[in-house]
Coordinates of C-alpha atoms in Angstrom, one line a residue:
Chain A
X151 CA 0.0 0.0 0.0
X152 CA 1.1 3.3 -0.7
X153 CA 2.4 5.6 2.4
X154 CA 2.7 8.6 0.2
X155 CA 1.0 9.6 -2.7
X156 CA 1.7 12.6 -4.8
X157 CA -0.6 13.1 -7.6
X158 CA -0.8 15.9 -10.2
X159 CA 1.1 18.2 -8.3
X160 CA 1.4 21.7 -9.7
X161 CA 3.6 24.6 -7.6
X162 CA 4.2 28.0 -9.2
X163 CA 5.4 31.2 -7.8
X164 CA 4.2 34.9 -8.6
X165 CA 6.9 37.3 -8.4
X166 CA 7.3 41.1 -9.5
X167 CA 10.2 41.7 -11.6
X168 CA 9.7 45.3 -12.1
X169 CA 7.1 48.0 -10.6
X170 CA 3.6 45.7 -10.6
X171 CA 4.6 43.6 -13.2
X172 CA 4.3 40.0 -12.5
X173 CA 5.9 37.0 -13.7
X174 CA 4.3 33.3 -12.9
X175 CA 7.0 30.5 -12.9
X176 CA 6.2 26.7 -12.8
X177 CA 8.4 24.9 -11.0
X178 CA 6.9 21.5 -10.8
X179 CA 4.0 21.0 -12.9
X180 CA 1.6 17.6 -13.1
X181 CA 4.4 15.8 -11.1
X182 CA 2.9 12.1 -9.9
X183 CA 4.9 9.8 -7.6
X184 CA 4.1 7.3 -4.9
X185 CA 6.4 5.7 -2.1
X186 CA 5.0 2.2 -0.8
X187 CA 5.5 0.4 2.6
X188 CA 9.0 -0.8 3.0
X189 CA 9.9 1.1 0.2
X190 CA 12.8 3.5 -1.0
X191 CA 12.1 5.8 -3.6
X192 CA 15.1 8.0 -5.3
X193 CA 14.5 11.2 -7.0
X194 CA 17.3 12.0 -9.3
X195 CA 17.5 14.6 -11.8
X196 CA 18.6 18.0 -13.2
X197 CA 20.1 20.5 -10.9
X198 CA 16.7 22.9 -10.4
X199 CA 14.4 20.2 -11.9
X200 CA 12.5 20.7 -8.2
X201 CA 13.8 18.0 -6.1
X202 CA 13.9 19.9 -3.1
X203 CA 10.9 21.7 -4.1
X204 CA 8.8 18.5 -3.9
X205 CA 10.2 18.1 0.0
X206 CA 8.9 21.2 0.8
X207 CA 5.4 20.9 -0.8
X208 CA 5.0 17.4 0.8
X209 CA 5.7 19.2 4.2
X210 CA 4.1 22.3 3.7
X211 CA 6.8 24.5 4.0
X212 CA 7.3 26.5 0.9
X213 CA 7.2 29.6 0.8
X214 CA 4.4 32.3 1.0
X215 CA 4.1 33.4 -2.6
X216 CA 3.9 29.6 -3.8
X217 CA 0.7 28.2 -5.6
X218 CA 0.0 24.7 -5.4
X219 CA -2.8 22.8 -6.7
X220 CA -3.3 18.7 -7.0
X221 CA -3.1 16.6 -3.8
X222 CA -0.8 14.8 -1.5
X223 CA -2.1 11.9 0.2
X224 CA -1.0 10.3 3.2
X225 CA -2.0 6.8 4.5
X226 CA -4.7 6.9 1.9
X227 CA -6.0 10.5 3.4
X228 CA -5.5 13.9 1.5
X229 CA -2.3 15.9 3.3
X230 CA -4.4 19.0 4.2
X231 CA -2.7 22.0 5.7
X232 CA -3.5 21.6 9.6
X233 CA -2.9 17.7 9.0
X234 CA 0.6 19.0 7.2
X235 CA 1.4 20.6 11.1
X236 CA 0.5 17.6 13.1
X237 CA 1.9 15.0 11.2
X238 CA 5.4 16.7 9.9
X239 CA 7.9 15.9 12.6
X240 CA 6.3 13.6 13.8
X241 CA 5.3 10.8 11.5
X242 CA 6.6 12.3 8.1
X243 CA 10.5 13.8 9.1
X244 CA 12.8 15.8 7.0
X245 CA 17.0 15.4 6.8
X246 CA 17.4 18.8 4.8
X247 CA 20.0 19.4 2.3
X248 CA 21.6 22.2 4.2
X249 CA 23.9 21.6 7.3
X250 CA 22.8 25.5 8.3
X251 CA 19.1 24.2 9.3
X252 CA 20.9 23.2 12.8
X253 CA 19.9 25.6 15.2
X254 CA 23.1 27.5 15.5
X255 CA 22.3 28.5 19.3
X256 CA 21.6 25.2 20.7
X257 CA 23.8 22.4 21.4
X258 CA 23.6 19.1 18.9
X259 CA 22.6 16.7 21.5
X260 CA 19.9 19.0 22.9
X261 CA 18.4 19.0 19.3
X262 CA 18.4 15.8 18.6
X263 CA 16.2 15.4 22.1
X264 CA 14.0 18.0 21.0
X265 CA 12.9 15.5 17.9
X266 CA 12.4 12.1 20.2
X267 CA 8.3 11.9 20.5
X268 CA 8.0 9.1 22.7
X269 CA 10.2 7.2 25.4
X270 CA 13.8 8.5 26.9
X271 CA 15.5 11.3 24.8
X272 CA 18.6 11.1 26.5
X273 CA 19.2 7.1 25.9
X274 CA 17.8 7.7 22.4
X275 CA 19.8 10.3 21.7
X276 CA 23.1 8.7 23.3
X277 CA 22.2 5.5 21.3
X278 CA 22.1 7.2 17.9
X279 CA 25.2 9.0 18.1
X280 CA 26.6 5.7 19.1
X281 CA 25.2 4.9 15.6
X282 CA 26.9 7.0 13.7
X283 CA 30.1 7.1 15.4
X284 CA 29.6 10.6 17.4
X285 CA 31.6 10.6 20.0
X286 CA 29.9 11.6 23.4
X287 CA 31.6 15.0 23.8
X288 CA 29.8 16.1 20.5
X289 CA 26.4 16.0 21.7
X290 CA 27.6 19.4 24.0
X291 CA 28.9 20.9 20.8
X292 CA 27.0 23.9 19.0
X293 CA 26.6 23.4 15.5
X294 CA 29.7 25.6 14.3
X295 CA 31.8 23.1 16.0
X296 CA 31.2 20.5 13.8
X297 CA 32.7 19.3 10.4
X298 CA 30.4 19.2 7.4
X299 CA 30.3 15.5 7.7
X300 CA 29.5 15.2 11.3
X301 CA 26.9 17.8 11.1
X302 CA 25.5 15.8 8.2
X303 CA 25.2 12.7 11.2
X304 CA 23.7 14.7 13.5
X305 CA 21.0 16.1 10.9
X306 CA 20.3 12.0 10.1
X307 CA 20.2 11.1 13.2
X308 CA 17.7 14.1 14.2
X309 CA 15.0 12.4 12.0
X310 CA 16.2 8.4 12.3
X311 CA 15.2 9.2 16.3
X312 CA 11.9 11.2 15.3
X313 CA 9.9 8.2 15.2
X314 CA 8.6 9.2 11.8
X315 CA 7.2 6.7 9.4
X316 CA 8.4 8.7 6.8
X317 CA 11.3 10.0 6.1
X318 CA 12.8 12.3 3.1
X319 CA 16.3 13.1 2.5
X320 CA 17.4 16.2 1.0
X321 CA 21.0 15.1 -0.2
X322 CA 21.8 13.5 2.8
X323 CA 25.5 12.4 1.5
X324 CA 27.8 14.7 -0.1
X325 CA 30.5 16.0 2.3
X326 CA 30.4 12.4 4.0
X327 CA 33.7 10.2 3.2
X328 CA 33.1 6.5 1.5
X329 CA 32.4 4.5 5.2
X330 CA 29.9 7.2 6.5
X331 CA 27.8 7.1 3.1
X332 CA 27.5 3.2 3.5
X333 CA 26.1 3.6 6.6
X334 CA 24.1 6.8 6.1
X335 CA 22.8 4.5 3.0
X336 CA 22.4 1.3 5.3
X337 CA 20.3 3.1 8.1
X338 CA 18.1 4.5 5.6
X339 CA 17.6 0.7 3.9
X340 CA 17.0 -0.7 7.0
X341 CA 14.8 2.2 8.2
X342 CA 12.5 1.4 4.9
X343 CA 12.4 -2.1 5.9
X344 CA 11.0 -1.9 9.4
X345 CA 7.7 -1.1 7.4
X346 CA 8.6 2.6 6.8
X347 CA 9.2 4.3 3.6
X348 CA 11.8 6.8 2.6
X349 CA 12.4 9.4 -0.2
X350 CA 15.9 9.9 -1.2
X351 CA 16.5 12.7 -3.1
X352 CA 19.6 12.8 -5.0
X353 CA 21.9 13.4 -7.5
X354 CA 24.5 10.6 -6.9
X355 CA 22.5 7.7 -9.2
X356 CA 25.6 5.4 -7.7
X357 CA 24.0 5.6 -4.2
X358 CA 20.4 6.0 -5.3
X359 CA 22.0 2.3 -7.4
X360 CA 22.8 0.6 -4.1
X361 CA 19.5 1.1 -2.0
X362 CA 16.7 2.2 -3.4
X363 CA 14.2 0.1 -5.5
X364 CA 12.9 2.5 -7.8
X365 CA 14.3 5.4 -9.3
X366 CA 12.1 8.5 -10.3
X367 CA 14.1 10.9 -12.7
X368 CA 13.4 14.3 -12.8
X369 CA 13.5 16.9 -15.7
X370 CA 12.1 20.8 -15.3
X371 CA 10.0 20.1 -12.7
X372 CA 7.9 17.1 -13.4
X373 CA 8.7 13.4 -13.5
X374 CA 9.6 11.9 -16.5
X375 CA 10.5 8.6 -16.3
X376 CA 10.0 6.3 -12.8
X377 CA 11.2 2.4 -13.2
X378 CA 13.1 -0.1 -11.1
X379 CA 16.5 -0.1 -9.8
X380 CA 17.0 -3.3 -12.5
X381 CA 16.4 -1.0 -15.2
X382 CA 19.8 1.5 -14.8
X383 CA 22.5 -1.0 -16.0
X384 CA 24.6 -1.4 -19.6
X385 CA 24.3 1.6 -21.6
X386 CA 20.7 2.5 -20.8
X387 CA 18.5 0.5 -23.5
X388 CA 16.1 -0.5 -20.7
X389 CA 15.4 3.0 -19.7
X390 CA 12.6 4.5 -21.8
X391 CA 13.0 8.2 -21.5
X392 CA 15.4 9.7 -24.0
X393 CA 16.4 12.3 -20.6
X394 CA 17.0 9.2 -18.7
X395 CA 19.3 7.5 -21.4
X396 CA 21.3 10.6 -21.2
X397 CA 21.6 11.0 -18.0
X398 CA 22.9 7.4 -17.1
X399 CA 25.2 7.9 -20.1
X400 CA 26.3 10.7 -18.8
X401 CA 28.1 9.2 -16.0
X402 CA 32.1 9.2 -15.7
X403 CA 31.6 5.3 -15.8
X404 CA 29.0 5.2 -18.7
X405 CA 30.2 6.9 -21.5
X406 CA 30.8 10.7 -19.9
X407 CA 28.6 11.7 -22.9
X408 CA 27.2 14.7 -23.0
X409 CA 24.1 16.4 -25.0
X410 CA 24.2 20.1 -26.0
X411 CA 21.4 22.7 -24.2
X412 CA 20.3 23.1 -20.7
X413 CA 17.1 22.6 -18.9
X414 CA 14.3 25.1 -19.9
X415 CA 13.6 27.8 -16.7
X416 CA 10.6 27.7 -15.2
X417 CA 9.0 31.0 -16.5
X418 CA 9.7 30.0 -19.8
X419 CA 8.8 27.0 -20.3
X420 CA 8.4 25.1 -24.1
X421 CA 4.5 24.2 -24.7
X422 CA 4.8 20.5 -24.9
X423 CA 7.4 17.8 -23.9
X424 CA 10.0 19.8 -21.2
X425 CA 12.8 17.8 -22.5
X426 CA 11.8 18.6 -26.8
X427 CA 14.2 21.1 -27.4
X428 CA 16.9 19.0 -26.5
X429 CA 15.8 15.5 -27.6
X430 CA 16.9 13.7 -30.2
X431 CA 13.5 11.9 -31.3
X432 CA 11.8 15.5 -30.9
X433 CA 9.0 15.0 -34.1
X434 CA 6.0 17.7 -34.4
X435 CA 3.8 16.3 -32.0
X436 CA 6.1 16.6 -29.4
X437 CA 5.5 20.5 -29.3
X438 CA 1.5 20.2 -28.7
X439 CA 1.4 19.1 -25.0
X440 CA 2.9 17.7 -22.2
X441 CA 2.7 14.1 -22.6
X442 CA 0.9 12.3 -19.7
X443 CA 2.6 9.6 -17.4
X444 CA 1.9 6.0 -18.8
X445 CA 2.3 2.8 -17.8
X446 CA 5.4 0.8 -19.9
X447 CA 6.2 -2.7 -18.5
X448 CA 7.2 -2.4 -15.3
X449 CA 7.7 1.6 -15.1
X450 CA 6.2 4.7 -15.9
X451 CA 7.5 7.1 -18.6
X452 CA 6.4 10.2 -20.1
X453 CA 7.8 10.0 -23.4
X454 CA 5.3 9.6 -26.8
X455 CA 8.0 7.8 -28.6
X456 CA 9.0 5.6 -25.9
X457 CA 8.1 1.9 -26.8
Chain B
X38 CA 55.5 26.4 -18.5
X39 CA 55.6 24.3 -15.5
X40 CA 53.6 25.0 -12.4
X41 CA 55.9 23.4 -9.6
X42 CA 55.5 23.8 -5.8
X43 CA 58.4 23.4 -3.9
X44 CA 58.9 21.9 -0.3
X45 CA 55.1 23.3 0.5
X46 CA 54.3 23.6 4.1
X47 CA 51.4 25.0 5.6
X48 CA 49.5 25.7 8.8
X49 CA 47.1 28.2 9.6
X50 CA 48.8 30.0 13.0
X51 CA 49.7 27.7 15.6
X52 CA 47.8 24.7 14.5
X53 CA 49.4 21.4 13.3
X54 CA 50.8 21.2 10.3
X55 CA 48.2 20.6 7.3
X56 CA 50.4 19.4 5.3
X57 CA 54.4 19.4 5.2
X58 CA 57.4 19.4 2.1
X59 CA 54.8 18.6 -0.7
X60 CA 56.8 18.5 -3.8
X61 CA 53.8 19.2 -7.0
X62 CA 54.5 19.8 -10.7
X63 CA 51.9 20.2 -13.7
X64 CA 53.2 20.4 -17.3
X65 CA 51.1 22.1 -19.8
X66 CA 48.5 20.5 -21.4
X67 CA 48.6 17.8 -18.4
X68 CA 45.5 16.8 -16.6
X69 CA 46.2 15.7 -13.0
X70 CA 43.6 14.4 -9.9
X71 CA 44.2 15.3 -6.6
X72 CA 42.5 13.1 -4.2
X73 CA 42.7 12.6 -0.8
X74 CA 39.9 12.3 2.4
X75 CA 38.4 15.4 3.8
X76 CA 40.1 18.0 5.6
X77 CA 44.1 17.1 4.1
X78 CA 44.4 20.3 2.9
X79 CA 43.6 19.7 -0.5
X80 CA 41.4 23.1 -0.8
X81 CA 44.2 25.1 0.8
X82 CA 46.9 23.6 -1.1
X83 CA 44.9 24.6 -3.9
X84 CA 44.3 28.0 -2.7
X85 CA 48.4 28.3 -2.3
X86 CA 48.8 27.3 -6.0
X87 CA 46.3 30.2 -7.1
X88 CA 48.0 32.9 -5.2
X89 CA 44.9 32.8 -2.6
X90 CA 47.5 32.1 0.3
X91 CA 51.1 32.4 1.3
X92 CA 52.7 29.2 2.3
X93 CA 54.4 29.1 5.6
X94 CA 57.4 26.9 4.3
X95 CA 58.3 26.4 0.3
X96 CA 57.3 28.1 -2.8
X97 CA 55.4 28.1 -5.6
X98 CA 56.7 28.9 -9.3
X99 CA 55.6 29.1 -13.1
X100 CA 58.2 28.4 -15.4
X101 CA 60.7 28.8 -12.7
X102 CA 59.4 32.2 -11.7
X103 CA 57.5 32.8 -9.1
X104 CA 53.3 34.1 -8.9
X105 CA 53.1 37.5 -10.4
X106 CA 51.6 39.3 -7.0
X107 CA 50.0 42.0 -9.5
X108 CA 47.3 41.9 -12.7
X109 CA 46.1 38.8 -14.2
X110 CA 46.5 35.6 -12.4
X111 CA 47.4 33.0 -14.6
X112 CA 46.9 30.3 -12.3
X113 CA 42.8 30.4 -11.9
X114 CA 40.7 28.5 -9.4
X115 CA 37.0 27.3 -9.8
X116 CA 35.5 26.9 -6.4
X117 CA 32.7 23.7 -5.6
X118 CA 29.7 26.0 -4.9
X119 CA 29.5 29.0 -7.5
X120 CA 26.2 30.9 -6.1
X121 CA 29.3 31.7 -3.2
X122 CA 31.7 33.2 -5.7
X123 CA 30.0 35.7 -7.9
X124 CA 28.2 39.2 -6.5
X125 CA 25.0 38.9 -5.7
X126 CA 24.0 42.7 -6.6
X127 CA 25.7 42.1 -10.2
X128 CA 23.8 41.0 -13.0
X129 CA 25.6 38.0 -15.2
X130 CA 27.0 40.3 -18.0
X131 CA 28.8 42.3 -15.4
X132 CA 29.4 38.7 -13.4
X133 CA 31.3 37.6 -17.0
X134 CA 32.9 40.0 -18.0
X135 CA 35.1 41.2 -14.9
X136 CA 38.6 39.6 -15.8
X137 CA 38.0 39.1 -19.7
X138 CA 35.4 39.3 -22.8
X139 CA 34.8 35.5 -23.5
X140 CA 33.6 35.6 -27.1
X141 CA 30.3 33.9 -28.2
X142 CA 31.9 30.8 -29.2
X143 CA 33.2 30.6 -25.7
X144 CA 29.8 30.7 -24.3
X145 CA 28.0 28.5 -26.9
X146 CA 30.5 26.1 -26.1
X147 CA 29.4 26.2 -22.5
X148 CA 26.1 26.0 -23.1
X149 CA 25.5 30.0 -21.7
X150 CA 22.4 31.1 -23.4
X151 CA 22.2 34.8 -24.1
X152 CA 19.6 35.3 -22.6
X153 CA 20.9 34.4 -19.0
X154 CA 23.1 37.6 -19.1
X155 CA 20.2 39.9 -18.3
X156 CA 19.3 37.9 -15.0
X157 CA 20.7 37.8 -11.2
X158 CA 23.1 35.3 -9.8
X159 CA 19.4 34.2 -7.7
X160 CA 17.7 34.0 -10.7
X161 CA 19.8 31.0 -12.1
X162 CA 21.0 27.1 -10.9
X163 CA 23.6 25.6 -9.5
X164 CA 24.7 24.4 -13.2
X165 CA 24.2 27.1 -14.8
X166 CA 26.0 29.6 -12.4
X167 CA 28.8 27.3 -12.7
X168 CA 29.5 27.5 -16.3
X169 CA 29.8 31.6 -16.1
X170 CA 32.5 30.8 -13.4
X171 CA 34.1 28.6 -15.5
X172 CA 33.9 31.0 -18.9
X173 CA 35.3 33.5 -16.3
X174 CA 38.1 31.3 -15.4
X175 CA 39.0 31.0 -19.1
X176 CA 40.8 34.2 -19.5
X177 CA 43.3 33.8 -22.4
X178 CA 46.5 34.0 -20.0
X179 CA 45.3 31.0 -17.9
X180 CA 47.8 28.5 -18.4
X181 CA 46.4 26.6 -15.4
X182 CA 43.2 26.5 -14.2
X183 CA 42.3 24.3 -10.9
X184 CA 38.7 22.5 -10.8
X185 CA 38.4 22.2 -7.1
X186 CA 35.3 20.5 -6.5
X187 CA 33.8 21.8 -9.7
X188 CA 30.9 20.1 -10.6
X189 CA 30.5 18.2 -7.4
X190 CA 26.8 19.6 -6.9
X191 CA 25.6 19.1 -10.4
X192 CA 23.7 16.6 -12.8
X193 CA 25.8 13.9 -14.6
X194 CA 24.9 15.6 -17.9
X195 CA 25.5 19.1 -16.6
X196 CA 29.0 17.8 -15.5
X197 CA 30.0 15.8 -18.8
X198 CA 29.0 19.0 -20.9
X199 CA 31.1 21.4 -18.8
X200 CA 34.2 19.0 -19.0
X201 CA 33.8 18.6 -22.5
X202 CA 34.0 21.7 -23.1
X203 CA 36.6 22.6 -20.5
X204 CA 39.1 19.7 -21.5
X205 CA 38.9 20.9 -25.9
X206 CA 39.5 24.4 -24.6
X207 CA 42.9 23.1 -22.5
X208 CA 43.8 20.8 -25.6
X209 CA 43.6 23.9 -27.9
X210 CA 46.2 26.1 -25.5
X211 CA 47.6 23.7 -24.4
X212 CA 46.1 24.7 -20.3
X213 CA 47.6 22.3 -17.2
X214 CA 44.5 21.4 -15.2
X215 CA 44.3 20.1 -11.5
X216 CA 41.4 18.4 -10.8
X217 CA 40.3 17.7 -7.2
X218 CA 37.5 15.7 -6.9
X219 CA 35.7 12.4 -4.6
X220 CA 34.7 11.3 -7.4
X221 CA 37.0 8.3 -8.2
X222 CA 35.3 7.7 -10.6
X223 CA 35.4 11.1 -12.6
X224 CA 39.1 11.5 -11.6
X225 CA 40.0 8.1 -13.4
X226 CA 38.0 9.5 -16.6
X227 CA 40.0 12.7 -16.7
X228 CA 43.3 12.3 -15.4
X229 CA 46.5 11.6 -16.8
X230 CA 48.0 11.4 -13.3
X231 CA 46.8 11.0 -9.9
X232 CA 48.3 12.3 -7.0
X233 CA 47.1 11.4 -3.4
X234 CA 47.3 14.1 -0.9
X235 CA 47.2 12.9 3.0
X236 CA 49.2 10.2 2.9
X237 CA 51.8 11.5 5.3
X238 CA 54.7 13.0 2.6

């Protein structure tokens, strides 16, 4: 059964660029994706193709100006604002992408106490630095004390303590050395598989490779391809999406190929496939609309060509 | 010209020693990796090479010379997170063109579109701030340019594009690069060399 359900999400922002003149941007438009029980879903994708964005929407803490239509469901019920404040923290937790959302003011152990919901703080907290190797003087430490990697622990270990049933990680990796990824990776695995889900988002495929078991890929804010872990191996031919292909061929280990252009911005966005400008297969229908999400095997892609 | 650091020791005041006697040397034209675990001293060492810091012990030279202190610096470092190293109140054009006029083919080659000049540093990604501070780093009296880091926080095909580009560009004028990178996997695709930093030297 699905824990999380994201369906037809749209998020736009109005800003002024001059005087009263507005400009609307869409940032993630008709983007569909489901995490099951015991289940690890990666997000991968462009740099700005609204990875984090997604986080935020799921937990309801974009900003002001943001414009969001279609619906989040969780445990089969629609994610409504005031359930959005009880749940998130609590049963849905975050490990952001930023090692500045410690508090800077408080000490790292006292943090980490704040997030326990049920049971002893203090042993919790003690038994989860034990974890991931933080040595007890730490937890008295302020944030600015800390290395980028061990901040990176403490933020992992603020939501692995939480309780939550699901979790979503922002990046949790880069910054960490080789041994600290395996475990950061590990926790998360086994996390999933005490009946939880998780929602990795990414742009290291390699680790997304190792844990998750599907892989949703990202292109200018929507979802364009979402298959099994299986599916990213050799040079790509079981990977529908001509923006997946690339990106897995892309890698220093596949190829290192690149393909000419950049991702469209969001307040300027072509009329029909995102990815048409760029892609090879591109043919006049391509132009008319967004292609819809379809069933291919045992994926999803949102390709017209794709067969 | 070879880019040679001699007996390089370094320690920021009364700290340990970050590192001590490195001996380094990049021909022209030569791509070499610089790997190593966090906190070595890899970014500073860098940062010595580019004229960003004086070495306590040892010395740095260019074809036997050593670092012009003044004007152009032909040794040029690109840092891992661009939004950090370009002016917020300056618009891209400015952003650009502050050490050089890249030409068009420069740009197209980077995948810059024009119409990203008119915009704020805010107003763009990760990526595509990237490849202004790389076109920026491209002045025609680089003869070295060092990638620390550089496309650490972007997209596989983000990262193959600007490496294609920057590795022709180094061919043509025959540029040393230093690459630093966790990445073994993109260090073994570029290198020629590899040289580990940490190991006690």
């Amino acid at each position: 059964m699905a824990i999380l359900e994201v369906e037809n999400l749209s998020v736009s922002f109005k800003r002024y660029t001059r005087g009263f003149k507005q400009v609307k941007s869409n940032v993630i438009s008709s983007l569909s994706v489901e995490v099951e029980e015991g289940e690890i879903m990666a997000i991968v994708g462009a740099s700005g193709s609204g990875k984090s964005l997604l986080a935020q929407a799921i937990l309801g803490i974009l900003p002001r100006n943001a414009i969001v239509s279609g619906g989040i469901k969780y445990g089969g019920e629609v994610l409504t604002p005031p359930r959005q404040r009880a749940l998130c923290g609590r049963e849905i937790a975050l490990v952001p992408q930023s090692v500045n959302s410690l508090d800077p003011l408080m000490r790292v152990g006292e943090q980490v106490r704040t997030s326990v919901k049920s049971g002893n703080a203090a042993a919790a907290q003690k038994e989860v630095f034990e974890r991931y190797h933080l040595d007890a003087n730490v937890e008295k430490m302020y944030p600015f004390q800390l290395s980028g990697g061990m901040a990176r622990r403490v933020l992992i270990s603020t939501a692995m303590v939480s309780g939550a049933r699901v979790i979503i990680a922002d990046e949790p990796t880069p910054g960490l050395d080789e041994r600290s990824v395996a475990e950061a990776l590990k926790h998360l695995r086994e996390f999933a598989d005490s009946r939880c889900a998780v929602l990795l988002i990414t742009h290291d495929i390699e680790s997304a490779l190792k844990i998750a078991d599907r892989i949703a890929v990202f292109y200018a804010g929507t979802t364009v391809e979402i298959s099994p872990v299986e599916n990213f191996r050799g040079n790509g031919e079981e990977l529908w999406h001509p923006f997946s292909k690339a990106l897995w061929r892309a890698l220093p280990q596949n190829g290192f190929v690149p393909i000419p252009g950049s991702q469209p911005h969001p307040d300027d966005l072509p009329s029909g496939c995102l990815f048409a400008p760029r892609c090879g297969m591109a043919s006049a229908e391509c132009g008319e609309a967004l292609p819809d999400m379809r069933k291919l095997r045992n994926g999803s892609v949102r390709c017209i060509h794709a067969t | 010209m070879q880019l040679e650091a001699h007996s390089l020791s370094f320690r920021y005041g009364k700290n340990p020693w970050l590192f001590k006697n490195v001996e380094f040397s990049v021909e022209p034209g030569e791509v070499v990796g610089l790997v190593g675990p966090s906190g070595f001293g890899k970014t500073t060492f860098c940062r010595i090479l580019a004229g960003y810091e004086q070495p306590v012990e040892g010395s740095v030279t260019l074809g036997g010379n050593p670092l012009p202190v003044k004007g152009y610096h032909p040794v040029q470092l690109v840092f891992q997170h661009p939004e950090r190293a370009v002016n917020p109140r300056w618009k891209m054009n400015k952003i650009l063109n502050e050490a050089w006029k890249p030409d068009k083919e420069l740009l197209d080659t980077l995948g810059i579109e024009q119409e990203w000049l008119a915009r704020w540093p805010g107003e763009l990604s990760g990526g595509e701030l990237q490849r202004f501070c790389v076109a920026r780093a491209l002045g025609p009296e680089t003869r070295f340019l060092i990638a620390d880091e550089m496309t650490t926080m972007l997209d596989a095909v983000t990262q193959a594009q600007i490496w294609h580009a920057v590795l022709e560009i180094a061919r043509q004028r025959e540029m040393g690069i230093i690459v630093v990178s966790h990445e073994a996997k993109l260090v073994e695709r570029l290198c020629d060399r590899v040289v580990e930093l940490g190991r006690r030297l």
